[in-house]
Amino acid sequence: MHKEITYEQIKASAEYIKAKGVEQAQVGIILGTGLGKLVDEIDIIAIVDYSDIPNFPVSTVESHKGRLIYGVLGGKKVLAMQGRFHYYEGYSMQQITLPIRVMKLLGVQQLLISNAAGAVNLDYKKGSVMLIDDHINLQPENPLTGSNMNDLGPRFPDMSQPYDKTLNQLLISTANKNNITLHQGVYVAVPGPNLETRAEYRWLRNMGADAVGMSTVPEVIVANHMGLPCAAISVLTDECDPDNLHPVSLKEILDVAAIAEVDLIQLFKQVCEHL
Ligand code: HPA
């Protein structure tokens, strides 16, 4: 699928959101599967449903709420996506990443991303959190395919440091201060929606994966394209041991995400305080 989004459409989405009172967002936040509770910590100024925003796709996954939350977190104006779009839902990469481009037009200066992921590195236990230090993209299509939007960024964006060093350092020091074990590693993005086979987990481990999931990388690509500093944290919801693999259900993933979410909330909230 290759639904192209134009710069005019991105601007129209941004204008609509601005008219709803979202005027000074500094930090963008993406809340992954089972990780919507951070919203309870935000002093909410405005809520905008995705279904009302021109050009926004509508989330098809029940565990994702599908709205923008604008408010104050850690003393900063934040714009949080409660629910994100995934490739497996049938959207194009340009649709999936539209909200990130819109955030940039709305003035967002830093992007904090979260996701639920499987632990491929078996030293990393389920319920723990991992700072994404680098990634490997195994998803088909690329959000930057097509004529380049020169107003947003260059044709061939650099990827030598996709996750911002300063934000990463801030997350690491915040984790240390709070006695949160924050692993670091490589996230591999797969298309999904099926989880992986034993042979695929073995292959992912061999290629250098520490975690695997179905999101984040498209958003990080467009953020880098626009020069928007970003950092991402995986909540590890299951252990992907090819030699001892059990079936996992969405319920188990959500249950574990809810436990680790407490750490994620502390990290994102306190990082906002220090930005
Ligand atoms: N693969 C395996 N386990 C997972 C994933 C995934 O994409 N997401 C959350 N747990």
CSV table of N, CA and C in Angstrom, one decimal, residues 27-31 35-47 67-82 265 268-269 272:
chain,number,residue,atom,x,y,z
A,27,VAL,N,7.2,19.0,23.8
A,27,VAL,CA,7.6,17.6,23.8
A,27,VAL,C,6.5,16.7,23.2
A,28,GLY,N,6.9,16.0,22.2
A,28,GLY,CA,5.9,15.0,21.6
A,28,GLY,C,6.2,13.6,22.3
A,29,ILE,N,5.1,12.9,22.5
A,29,ILE,CA,5.2,11.6,23.2
A,29,ILE,C,4.3,10.6,22.4
A,30,ILE,N,4.9,9.4,22.1
A,30,ILE,CA,4.1,8.4,21.5
A,30,ILE,C,3.9,7.3,22.6
A,31,LEU,N,2.7,6.9,22.9
A,31,LEU,CA,2.4,5.9,23.8
A,31,LEU,C,2.1,4.6,23.1
A,35,LEU,N,0.3,1.2,26.9
A,35,LEU,CA,1.2,2.1,27.7
A,35,LEU,C,0.5,3.5,27.7
A,36,GLY,N,-0.8,3.5,27.8
A,36,GLY,CA,-1.6,4.8,27.7
A,36,GLY,C,-1.7,5.5,29.0
A,37,LYS,N,-1.3,4.9,30.1
A,37,LYS,CA,-1.6,5.5,31.5
A,37,LYS,C,-0.8,6.7,31.8
A,38,LEU,N,0.3,7.0,31.1
A,38,LEU,CA,1.0,8.2,31.3
A,38,LEU,C,0.1,9.4,31.2
A,39,VAL,N,-1.0,9.2,30.5
A,39,VAL,CA,-2.0,10.3,30.3
A,39,VAL,C,-2.5,10.8,31.6
A,40,ASP,N,-2.7,9.9,32.6
A,40,ASP,CA,-3.2,10.2,33.9
A,40,ASP,C,-2.3,11.3,34.6
A,41,GLU,N,-1.0,11.3,34.2
A,41,GLU,CA,-0.1,12.2,34.8
A,41,GLU,C,-0.1,13.6,34.2
A,42,ILE,N,-0.8,13.7,33.1
A,42,ILE,CA,-0.8,15.0,32.3
A,42,ILE,C,-1.9,15.9,32.8
A,43,ASP,N,-1.6,17.1,33.1
A,43,ASP,CA,-2.7,18.1,33.3
A,43,ASP,C,-3.2,18.5,32.0
A,44,ILE,N,-4.4,18.0,31.7
A,44,ILE,CA,-4.9,18.1,30.3
A,44,ILE,C,-5.4,19.4,30.0
A,45,ILE,N,-5.0,20.0,28.8
A,45,ILE,CA,-5.5,21.3,28.3
A,45,ILE,C,-6.6,21.0,27.2
A,46,ALA,N,-6.2,20.0,26.3
A,46,ALA,CA,-7.1,19.7,25.2
A,46,ALA,C,-7.0,18.3,24.8
A,47,ILE,N,-8.1,17.7,24.3
A,47,ILE,CA,-8.0,16.3,23.8
A,47,ILE,C,-8.6,16.4,22.3
A,67,ARG,N,-6.2,9.1,20.3
A,67,ARG,CA,-6.5,10.5,20.5
A,67,ARG,C,-5.2,11.3,20.9
A,68,LEU,N,-5.2,12.5,20.6
A,68,LEU,CA,-4.1,13.4,21.0
A,68,LEU,C,-4.4,14.0,22.3
A,69,ILE,N,-3.5,14.0,23.2
A,69,ILE,CA,-3.6,14.6,24.5
A,69,ILE,C,-2.6,15.8,24.7
A,70,TYR,N,-3.1,17.0,24.8
A,70,TYR,CA,-2.3,18.1,25.0
A,70,TYR,C,-2.4,18.6,26.4
A,71,GLY,N,-1.2,18.8,27.1
A,71,GLY,CA,-1.3,19.3,28.4
A,71,GLY,C,0.1,19.5,29.0
A,72,VAL,N,0.2,19.5,30.3
A,72,VAL,CA,1.5,19.8,31.0
A,72,VAL,C,1.9,18.5,31.7
A,73,LEU,N,3.2,18.2,31.5
A,73,LEU,CA,3.8,17.0,32.2
A,73,LEU,C,5.2,17.5,32.6
A,74,GLY,N,5.5,17.3,33.9
A,74,GLY,CA,6.8,17.7,34.3
A,74,GLY,C,7.1,19.1,34.0
A,75,GLY,N,6.1,20.0,34.1
A,75,GLY,CA,6.3,21.4,33.8
A,75,GLY,C,6.4,21.8,32.4
A,76,LYS,N,6.3,20.8,31.4
A,76,LYS,CA,6.4,21.1,30.0
A,76,LYS,C,5.1,20.9,29.3
A,77,LYS,N,4.9,21.6,28.2
A,77,LYS,CA,3.8,21.4,27.4
A,77,LYS,C,4.1,20.2,26.5
A,78,VAL,N,3.2,19.2,26.6
A,78,VAL,CA,3.5,18.0,25.9
A,78,VAL,C,2.3,17.7,25.0
A,79,LEU,N,2.5,17.0,23.9
A,79,LEU,CA,1.5,16.5,23.0
A,79,LEU,C,1.7,15.0,22.9
A,80,ALA,N,0.8,14.3,23.5
A,80,ALA,CA,0.9,12.8,23.5
A,80,ALA,C,0.0,12.1,22.6
A,81,MET,N,0.5,11.1,21.9
A,81,MET,CA,-0.4,10.3,21.1
A,81,MET,C,-0.8,9.1,21.9
A,82,GLN,N,-2.1,9.0,22.3
A,82,GLN,CA,-2.6,7.9,23.0
A,82,GLN,C,-3.1,6.9,22.0
A,265,ILE,N,6.6,5.7,32.9
A,265,ILE,CA,6.0,6.9,33.3
A,265,ILE,C,6.9,7.8,34.1
A,268,PHE,N,9.7,9.2,31.6
A,268,PHE,CA,9.2,10.2,30.7
A,268,PHE,C,8.9,11.5,31.4
A,269,LYS,N,8.2,11.3,32.6
A,269,LYS,CA,7.8,12.5,33.4
A,269,LYS,C,9.1,13.3,33.8
A,272,CYS,N,10.9,15.1,31.1
A,272,CYS,CA,10.3,16.3,30.7
A,272,CYS,C,10.7,17.5,31.7
